[in-house]
Amino acid sequence: MNAISVIDKKRLNQELSYEEIKFIFEGFLNGEVEDYQMSALLMAIVLNGMTDNEIFALTDIFINSGDVLDLSEIDGVKVDKHSTGGIGDKTTLIVAPIVASLGVKVCKMSGRGLGYTGGTIDKLESIPGFRVALEDDDVINQVNDIGVALTSQTKNLVPLDKVVYSLRDVTATVESIPLIASSIMSKKIASGAEKILIDIKVGSGALIKTIEDANKLSELMIKIGNKYNREVRTLVTDMNTPLGKAIGNSLEVVEAVSILRGHGKGSYLYNVCVELASNMVSMALGDSLEDAKKMVIENINNGQAYEKFMEIVKYQGGDVTKLKVSEKAKVIRSNASGVIKNIDALKIGMLSAALGSSAMKQGDVIDHSVGVILHKLKGDTVNFGEPLCTIYIGSEEYYPDPLEAFEIEAI
Ligand code: URA
């Protein structure tokens, strides 16, 4: 067996065996298979897809490339959640404390943003003092103490995904349903939770652009989960417009706190968070979704979800009173009157990233204090000259025109 014959087989759309997939992917991790060979294989996978057996094999090889977290020292059912990523997605900050406030154990490993999408770890790091890199033992102790821990991925969790993802990112091979499913599910399975909820974002600001692809990804993730005796539920949620009003790290933490304090009821962000939390609670406790929803709403209303958030922040060394938002703010006013037909998530993501809120390439330093606050949302009416959004500017001087993100239809 050699790398060329494996690549060639995939190019001809023939099914690869477990051994062939192991040979080439492990070889890449060990430095025996070159970047250009892995790039060629990834592109053949993007173009030809993978069979279920190939996907199961790849996921298994990913999982076994590093440590698998043993959460058996934590009593009770452990639930995890993952979002496929988007613009303004601060749901973990809201959902994890809600669920934990109901006695469900949440051990949540999150990632950093890359490109236009923000990452939960960057948002948490905008809280001065907040420790995001917890050791395995710290995670277990914290979940035993307060029911929840929010941490970055440990170094040796699915190391193969790290190297493959970095290469996918620069070879236009991210957008492949089998590769996305294996990448996400291997990390979720290695993280140890028995119940996993996946929020599949679909739309202009997401990796997945169509409902059909979202459904395919959903089906695959559930199948992979079942192979490992994990209950997996998926929700498909909209990412054509940004999620909520705040985009940018500190700004999103402020918005998350406000939702946890019961503000924003009826907004899309609030509804998505209630839906996600209810599914996690219902999976963990075995209650109906309806009952779980009642409990979730009650714990937002009675302040327990907010208190749990503050408990997490304190436990992990953070201080929300020290959150920093840039003082250089510029109000962007509408150049038309009408109804807002759309606020393009991708364009707002690009704006926020250009202001400095996310890393455009590995190693970029991000500015937690910058971003965008939307004053109008999709469906709102706006008059000429009314504020559409405020942008919080750091040291970056060049950014796209914010007005380009707004589609306003005259009435
Ligand atoms: N997020 C991941 O972790 N992996 C992918 O392949 C896509 C999104």
Short mmCIF file of C-alpha atoms and ligand atoms in Angstrom, two decimals:
data_model
loop_
_atom_site.label_atom_id
_atom_site.label_comp_id
_atom_site.label_asym_id
_atom_site.label_seq_id
_atom_site.Cartn_x
_atom_site.Cartn_y
_atom_site.Cartn_z
CA MET A 1 0.00 0.00 0.00
CA ASN A 2 1.22 3.52 -0.71
CA ALA A 3 -0.28 7.01 -0.57
CA ILE A 4 -0.53 7.35 -4.36
CA SER A 5 -2.55 4.14 -4.77
CA VAL A 6 -4.95 5.20 -1.98
CA ILE A 7 -5.45 8.65 -3.52
CA ASP A 8 -5.93 7.10 -6.94
CA LYS A 9 -8.56 4.69 -5.62
CA LYS A 10 -10.54 7.55 -4.11
CA ARG A 11 -10.17 9.57 -7.32
CA LEU A 12 -11.77 6.64 -9.15
CA ASN A 13 -14.61 6.70 -6.61
CA GLN A 14 -13.85 3.26 -5.22
CA GLU A 15 -14.47 2.47 -1.56
CA LEU A 16 -11.37 2.64 0.67
CA SER A 17 -10.87 -0.02 3.33
CA TYR A 18 -10.33 0.74 7.03
CA GLU A 19 -6.64 -0.14 6.60
CA GLU A 20 -6.19 2.18 3.64
CA ILE A 21 -7.85 5.10 5.46
CA LYS A 22 -5.76 4.39 8.57
CA PHE A 23 -2.57 4.14 6.54
CA ILE A 24 -2.96 7.49 4.82
CA PHE A 25 -4.44 9.55 7.68
CA GLU A 26 -2.13 8.22 10.39
CA GLY A 27 0.75 8.59 7.96
CA PHE A 28 -0.17 12.25 7.59
CA LEU A 29 -0.21 12.74 11.37
CA ASN A 30 3.21 11.04 11.62
CA GLY A 31 4.67 13.14 8.83
CA GLU A 32 5.05 10.16 6.48
CA VAL A 33 2.37 11.38 4.08
CA GLU A 34 3.00 14.82 2.61
CA ASP A 35 0.65 17.83 2.76
CA TYR A 36 0.16 17.78 -1.01
CA GLN A 37 -0.83 14.11 -0.93
CA MET A 38 -3.35 14.65 1.86
CA SER A 39 -4.67 17.71 -0.02
CA ALA A 40 -5.22 15.59 -3.12
CA LEU A 41 -7.04 12.93 -1.10
CA LEU A 42 -9.22 15.50 0.67
CA MET A 43 -10.21 17.05 -2.66
CA ALA A 44 -11.09 13.61 -4.03
CA ILE A 45 -13.26 13.08 -0.93
CA VAL A 46 -14.94 16.47 -1.40
CA LEU A 47 -15.73 15.61 -5.03
CA ASN A 48 -16.62 11.93 -4.69
CA GLY A 49 -17.98 11.76 -1.14
CA MET A 50 -17.53 8.82 1.23
CA THR A 51 -19.55 5.70 1.92
CA ASP A 52 -20.94 5.16 5.41
CA ASN A 53 -18.26 2.55 6.09
CA GLU A 54 -15.53 4.96 5.08
CA ILE A 55 -17.02 7.65 7.32
CA PHE A 56 -17.24 5.27 10.31
CA ALA A 57 -13.63 4.21 9.69
CA LEU A 58 -12.38 7.78 9.46
CA THR A 59 -14.24 8.79 12.63
CA ASP A 60 -12.75 5.82 14.49
CA ILE A 61 -9.24 6.63 13.31
CA PHE A 62 -9.74 10.27 14.34
CA ILE A 63 -10.98 9.29 17.83
CA ASN A 64 -8.10 6.88 18.39
CA SER A 65 -5.47 9.39 17.29
CA GLY A 66 -5.45 10.90 20.80
CA ASP A 67 -6.92 10.80 24.30
CA VAL A 68 -10.49 9.82 25.02
CA LEU A 69 -11.86 11.58 28.08
CA ASP A 70 -13.16 9.33 30.82
CA LEU A 71 -16.02 11.11 32.57
CA SER A 72 -17.02 8.11 34.69
CA GLU A 73 -15.95 9.96 37.86
CA ILE A 74 -18.82 12.35 37.29
CA ASP A 75 -22.14 11.03 38.56
CA GLY A 76 -25.18 11.24 36.36
CA VAL A 77 -25.77 11.60 32.66
CA LYS A 78 -23.36 13.96 30.92
CA VAL A 79 -24.68 16.08 28.07
CA ASP A 80 -22.72 17.97 25.46
CA LYS A 81 -23.74 20.39 22.75
CA HIS A 82 -22.08 21.55 19.59
CA SER A 83 -22.90 24.18 17.05
CA THR A 84 -21.55 23.95 13.52
CA GLY A 85 -20.79 27.65 13.86
CA GLY A 86 -22.07 30.97 12.69
CA ILE A 87 -22.18 34.70 13.22
CA GLY A 88 -23.21 35.96 16.66
CA ASP A 89 -23.65 32.42 17.97
CA LYS A 90 -23.36 32.80 21.74
CA THR A 91 -25.77 29.97 22.52
CA THR A 92 -23.29 27.92 24.60
CA LEU A 93 -22.88 30.80 27.06
CA ILE A 94 -26.64 30.80 27.57
CA VAL A 95 -27.60 27.16 27.21
CA ALA A 96 -24.89 25.52 29.37
CA PRO A 97 -25.83 27.40 32.57
CA ILE A 98 -29.57 26.93 31.96
CA VAL A 99 -29.14 23.18 31.60
CA ALA A 100 -26.73 22.91 34.55
CA SER A 101 -29.10 24.94 36.74
CA LEU A 102 -31.57 22.08 36.29
CA GLY A 103 -29.10 19.55 37.71
CA VAL A 104 -27.89 18.18 34.38
CA LYS A 105 -24.13 17.68 34.09
CA VAL A 106 -22.57 19.66 31.26
CA CYS A 107 -18.99 19.14 30.26
CA LYS A 108 -18.50 21.44 27.32
CA MET A 109 -15.36 21.66 25.25
CA SER A 110 -15.42 24.53 22.82
CA GLY A 111 -13.25 25.90 20.07
CA ARG A 112 -11.90 29.20 18.87
CA GLY A 113 -13.27 31.01 15.88
CA LEU A 114 -11.43 31.05 12.61
CA GLY A 115 -12.44 33.17 9.67
CA TYR A 116 -15.71 34.99 10.06
CA THR A 117 -17.31 32.80 12.67
CA GLY A 118 -16.62 33.50 16.32
CA GLY A 119 -15.64 30.79 18.77
CA THR A 120 -17.01 30.26 22.27
CA ILE A 121 -13.50 30.19 23.75
CA ASP A 122 -12.75 33.67 22.36
CA LYS A 123 -16.00 34.94 23.86
CA LEU A 124 -15.16 33.45 27.25
CA GLU A 125 -11.66 34.91 27.08
CA SER A 126 -13.14 38.36 26.71
CA ILE A 127 -14.15 38.01 30.39
CA PRO A 128 -10.99 39.20 32.18
CA GLY A 129 -9.41 36.42 34.23
CA PHE A 130 -11.58 33.60 32.82
CA ARG A 131 -9.50 30.38 32.58
CA VAL A 132 -10.40 28.46 29.44
CA ALA A 133 -7.65 25.84 29.35
CA LEU A 134 -8.67 23.40 32.09
CA GLU A 135 -6.85 20.13 32.72
CA ASP A 136 -8.96 16.95 32.56
CA ASP A 137 -8.94 16.58 36.37
CA ASP A 138 -10.04 20.21 36.81
CA VAL A 139 -12.91 19.63 34.43
CA ILE A 140 -14.06 16.57 36.37
CA ASN A 141 -13.74 18.33 39.73
CA GLN A 142 -15.58 21.40 38.48
CA VAL A 143 -18.46 19.41 36.99
CA ASN A 144 -18.74 17.47 40.26
CA ASP A 145 -18.74 20.75 42.22
CA ILE A 146 -21.01 23.02 40.20
CA GLY A 147 -22.42 20.78 37.46
CA VAL A 148 -20.75 22.45 34.50
CA ALA A 149 -17.39 23.36 33.01
CA LEU A 150 -16.62 25.37 29.89
CA THR A 151 -13.19 24.59 28.54
CA SER A 152 -11.07 24.60 25.43
CA GLN A 153 -10.24 21.33 23.79
CA THR A 154 -7.38 19.57 25.55
CA LYS A 155 -4.18 19.32 23.51
CA ASN A 156 -4.32 15.67 22.76
CA LEU A 157 -8.01 15.36 21.89
CA VAL A 158 -8.28 14.15 18.29
CA PRO A 159 -4.89 15.55 17.18
CA LEU A 160 -5.51 14.11 13.72
CA ASP A 161 -8.50 16.41 13.26
CA LYS A 162 -6.35 19.41 14.18
CA VAL A 163 -3.82 18.78 11.42
CA VAL A 164 -6.41 17.72 8.85
CA TYR A 165 -8.66 20.70 9.64
CA SER A 166 -5.77 23.16 9.26
CA LEU A 167 -5.08 21.73 5.83
CA ARG A 168 -8.78 21.71 4.85
CA ASP A 169 -8.99 25.35 5.82
CA VAL A 170 -6.39 26.37 3.22
CA THR A 171 -7.28 23.92 0.43
CA ALA A 172 -11.02 24.68 0.03
CA THR A 173 -11.89 21.25 1.42
CA VAL A 174 -13.85 22.27 4.51
CA GLU A 175 -17.25 22.01 2.85
CA SER A 176 -17.65 18.25 2.70
CA ILE A 177 -20.49 16.62 4.64
CA PRO A 178 -18.56 13.38 5.43
CA LEU A 179 -15.47 15.31 6.56
CA ILE A 180 -17.54 17.69 8.72
CA ALA A 181 -19.46 14.79 10.27
CA SER A 182 -16.29 12.84 11.12
CA SER A 183 -14.47 15.91 12.39
CA ILE A 184 -17.22 17.04 14.75
CA MET A 185 -18.43 13.63 15.91
CA SER A 186 -14.92 12.33 16.66
CA LYS A 187 -14.35 15.28 19.00
CA LYS A 188 -17.73 14.88 20.65
CA ILE A 189 -17.24 11.15 21.20
CA ALA A 190 -13.68 11.62 22.50
CA SER A 191 -15.01 14.27 24.91
CA GLY A 192 -16.92 11.56 26.73
CA ALA A 193 -20.56 12.72 27.01
CA GLU A 194 -23.31 10.13 26.60
CA LYS A 195 -25.88 12.51 25.10
CA ILE A 196 -24.98 14.95 22.38
CA LEU A 197 -27.01 17.75 20.87
CA ILE A 198 -25.85 19.21 17.57
CA ASP A 199 -27.07 22.59 16.40
CA ILE A 200 -26.65 22.56 12.63
CA LYS A 201 -26.56 26.13 11.40
CA VAL A 202 -27.74 26.68 7.87
CA GLY A 203 -27.54 29.83 5.75
CA SER A 204 -25.22 32.47 4.34
CA GLY A 205 -23.22 32.83 7.56
CA ALA A 206 -22.80 29.10 8.09
CA LEU A 207 -20.70 26.30 6.69
CA ILE A 208 -23.85 24.52 5.54
CA LYS A 209 -25.80 26.55 3.01
CA THR A 210 -28.86 24.41 2.26
CA ILE A 211 -31.49 22.52 4.26
CA GLU A 212 -30.80 19.41 2.14
CA ASP A 213 -27.15 19.39 3.20
CA ALA A 214 -28.14 20.10 6.82
CA ASN A 215 -30.45 17.08 6.76
CA LYS A 216 -27.73 14.87 5.26
CA LEU A 217 -25.28 15.99 7.94
CA SER A 218 -27.88 15.38 10.63
CA GLU A 219 -28.56 11.84 9.45
CA LEU A 220 -24.85 11.03 9.35
CA MET A 221 -24.10 12.43 12.79
CA ILE A 222 -26.93 10.43 14.34
CA LYS A 223 -25.64 7.26 12.63
CA ILE A 224 -22.09 7.87 13.88
CA GLY A 225 -23.38 8.54 17.40
CA ASN A 226 -25.36 5.32 17.39
CA LYS A 227 -22.23 3.34 16.48
CA TYR A 228 -20.72 4.56 19.75
CA ASN A 229 -23.87 4.18 21.84
CA ARG A 230 -24.36 7.91 22.11
CA GLU A 231 -27.78 9.46 21.83
CA VAL A 232 -27.50 12.25 19.29
CA ARG A 233 -30.19 14.80 18.55
CA THR A 234 -29.86 17.52 15.97
CA LEU A 235 -31.60 20.82 15.42
CA VAL A 236 -31.34 22.76 12.18
CA THR A 237 -31.39 26.50 12.87
CA ASP A 238 -31.16 29.59 10.70
CA MET A 239 -27.90 31.41 10.02
CA ASN A 240 -28.92 33.63 7.13
CA THR A 241 -29.00 36.56 9.52
CA PRO A 242 -26.76 36.93 12.59
CA LEU A 243 -27.98 35.27 15.77
CA GLY A 244 -29.09 38.01 18.14
CA LYS A 245 -28.10 41.66 18.17
CA ALA A 246 -24.45 41.43 19.22
CA ILE A 247 -21.53 40.25 17.11
CA GLY A 248 -18.06 40.40 18.68
CA ASN A 249 -16.71 38.81 21.82
CA SER A 250 -17.39 41.11 24.82
CA LEU A 251 -20.56 42.39 23.17
CA GLU A 252 -21.85 38.83 22.86
CA VAL A 253 -21.13 38.06 26.50
CA VAL A 254 -23.18 41.11 27.47
CA GLU A 255 -26.04 39.90 25.27
CA ALA A 256 -25.82 36.37 26.70
CA VAL A 257 -26.09 37.76 30.23
CA SER A 258 -29.09 39.80 29.21
CA ILE A 259 -30.87 36.73 27.78
CA LEU A 260 -30.06 34.79 30.97
CA ARG A 261 -31.65 37.61 32.94
CA GLY A 262 -34.86 37.05 31.02
CA HIS A 263 -34.56 39.90 28.51
CA GLY A 264 -35.09 39.31 24.82
CA LYS A 265 -38.06 36.98 25.32
CA GLY A 266 -39.62 36.03 22.01
CA SER A 267 -36.50 36.95 20.04
CA TYR A 268 -35.04 34.33 17.72
CA LEU A 269 -31.93 34.04 19.93
CA TYR A 270 -34.04 33.45 23.05
CA ASN A 271 -36.20 30.87 21.25
CA VAL A 272 -33.20 28.98 19.84
CA CYS A 273 -31.58 28.86 23.29
CA VAL A 274 -34.78 27.59 24.91
CA GLU A 275 -35.08 24.94 22.20
CA LEU A 276 -31.47 23.80 22.58
CA ALA A 277 -31.59 23.75 26.38
CA SER A 278 -34.92 21.90 26.39
CA ASN A 279 -33.55 19.18 24.12
CA MET A 280 -30.49 18.73 26.32
CA VAL A 281 -32.60 18.55 29.48
CA SER A 282 -35.10 16.18 27.91
CA MET A 283 -32.31 13.86 26.70
CA ALA A 284 -30.59 13.84 30.09
CA LEU A 285 -33.63 13.50 32.34
CA GLY A 286 -35.82 11.49 29.98
CA ASP A 287 -38.62 14.06 30.23
CA SER A 288 -40.82 15.10 27.35
CA LEU A 289 -39.63 18.09 25.38
CA GLU A 290 -42.68 20.00 26.57
CA ASP A 291 -41.91 19.42 30.26
CA ALA A 292 -38.25 20.21 29.74
CA LYS A 293 -39.20 23.48 28.07
CA LYS A 294 -41.32 24.50 31.04
CA MET A 295 -38.39 23.83 33.40
CA VAL A 296 -35.98 25.74 31.18
CA ILE A 297 -38.21 28.80 31.02
CA GLU A 298 -38.84 28.65 34.75
CA ASN A 299 -35.11 28.66 35.49
CA ILE A 300 -34.57 31.66 33.26
CA ASN A 301 -37.46 33.48 34.96
CA ASN A 302 -36.44 32.63 38.53
CA GLY A 303 -32.83 33.76 37.98
CA GLN A 304 -31.25 30.35 38.59
CA ALA A 305 -29.81 30.11 35.08
CA TYR A 306 -28.20 33.55 35.45
CA GLU A 307 -26.83 32.61 38.89
CA LYS A 308 -25.33 29.45 37.42
CA PHE A 309 -23.60 31.53 34.75
CA MET A 310 -22.12 33.79 37.43
CA GLU A 311 -21.04 30.71 39.38
CA ILE A 312 -19.19 29.35 36.34
CA VAL A 313 -17.48 32.69 35.75
CA LYS A 314 -16.39 32.92 39.39
CA TYR A 315 -15.21 29.30 39.52
CA GLN A 316 -13.10 29.81 36.39
CA GLY A 317 -11.61 33.06 37.70
CA GLY A 318 -13.46 35.58 35.53
CA ASP A 319 -14.99 38.95 36.35
CA VAL A 320 -17.83 40.15 34.13
CA THR A 321 -17.75 43.62 35.65
CA LYS A 322 -14.40 44.08 33.89
CA LEU A 323 -15.63 43.27 30.37
CA LYS A 324 -14.17 45.78 27.94
CA VAL A 325 -16.12 47.27 25.05
CA SER A 326 -14.33 49.72 22.75
CA GLU A 327 -15.13 53.35 23.45
CA LYS A 328 -14.66 54.19 19.78
CA ALA A 329 -18.23 53.66 18.64
CA LYS A 330 -19.80 54.79 15.38
CA VAL A 331 -23.53 54.80 14.73
CA ILE A 332 -24.48 53.69 11.22
CA ARG A 333 -27.69 55.29 9.97
CA SER A 334 -30.03 54.02 7.31
CA ASN A 335 -29.77 55.52 3.81
CA ALA A 336 -33.33 54.40 2.98
CA SER A 337 -36.78 53.94 4.47
CA GLY A 338 -38.60 50.63 4.38
CA VAL A 339 -38.64 47.14 5.79
CA ILE A 340 -35.44 45.22 6.50
CA LYS A 341 -35.68 42.20 4.24
CA ASN A 342 -32.38 40.72 5.29
CA ILE A 343 -29.23 41.36 7.29
CA ASP A 344 -26.61 39.23 5.65
CA ALA A 345 -24.89 37.12 8.29
CA LEU A 346 -21.76 36.60 6.24
CA LYS A 347 -21.36 40.34 5.55
CA ILE A 348 -21.82 41.20 9.23
CA GLY A 349 -19.34 38.46 10.10
CA MET A 350 -16.84 39.91 7.63
CA LEU A 351 -17.39 43.39 9.08
CA SER A 352 -16.88 42.23 12.64
CA ALA A 353 -13.81 40.18 11.66
CA ALA A 354 -12.36 43.21 9.82
CA LEU A 355 -12.87 45.27 12.98
CA GLY A 356 -10.66 42.68 14.69
CA SER A 357 -13.08 40.37 16.49
CA SER A 358 -11.84 37.10 14.97
CA ALA A 359 -8.65 35.57 13.73
CA MET A 360 -8.47 35.50 9.94
CA LYS A 361 -5.53 33.15 10.09
CA GLN A 362 -3.91 31.08 12.81
CA GLY A 363 -1.89 33.21 15.20
CA ASP A 364 -3.81 36.47 14.61
CA VAL A 365 -4.41 38.38 17.85
CA ILE A 366 -8.06 39.25 18.30
CA ASP A 367 -9.55 42.35 19.87
CA HIS A 368 -12.28 41.29 22.30
CA SER A 369 -13.66 44.82 22.62
CA VAL A 370 -14.80 45.34 19.00
CA GLY A 371 -17.84 44.28 17.02
CA VAL A 372 -21.31 45.26 15.96
CA ILE A 373 -24.61 45.88 17.75
CA LEU A 374 -27.67 45.68 15.53
CA HIS A 375 -30.41 48.16 16.38
CA LYS A 376 -32.78 46.78 13.77
CA LEU A 377 -33.45 43.16 12.94
CA LYS A 378 -34.93 41.37 9.95
CA GLY A 379 -38.58 42.36 9.48
CA ASP A 380 -38.27 45.71 11.33
CA THR A 381 -39.22 48.95 9.63
CA VAL A 382 -36.66 51.70 9.42
CA ASN A 383 -36.79 55.38 8.48
CA PHE A 384 -34.14 57.25 6.56
CA GLY A 385 -31.47 58.42 9.02
CA GLU A 386 -32.47 56.02 11.82
CA PRO A 387 -29.66 53.99 13.43
CA LEU A 388 -29.25 50.52 11.93
CA CYS A 389 -26.27 49.44 13.97
CA THR A 390 -23.33 50.67 16.01
CA ILE A 391 -19.86 49.48 15.23
CA TYR A 392 -17.21 49.30 17.95
CA ILE A 393 -13.85 50.01 16.42
CA GLY A 394 -10.34 49.07 17.59
CA SER A 395 -7.08 49.79 15.82
CA GLU A 396 -8.20 48.51 12.41
CA GLU A 397 -8.84 51.37 10.00
CA TYR A 398 -10.28 49.49 7.06
CA TYR A 399 -13.55 47.63 7.18
CA PRO A 400 -16.40 47.03 4.73
CA ASP A 401 -19.32 49.47 4.53
CA PRO A 402 -21.82 48.22 7.18
CA LEU A 403 -24.75 49.40 5.01
CA GLU A 404 -23.92 46.67 2.47
CA ALA A 405 -25.16 44.03 4.91
CA PHE A 406 -28.68 45.52 5.08
CA GLU A 407 -31.29 44.81 2.43
CA ILE A 408 -34.06 47.37 2.79
CA GLU A 409 -37.25 47.15 0.75
CA ALA A 410 -39.22 50.34 0.23
CA ILE A 411 -42.86 50.28 1.39
N1 URA B 1 -16.33 22.28 12.76
C1 URA B 1 -15.49 21.25 12.98
O1 URA B 1 -15.06 21.01 14.10
N2 URA B 1 -15.12 20.49 11.93
C2 URA B 1 -15.56 20.71 10.67
O2 URA B 1 -15.19 19.98 9.78
C3 URA B 1 -16.43 21.79 10.46
C4 URA B 1 -16.81 22.56 11.53
#
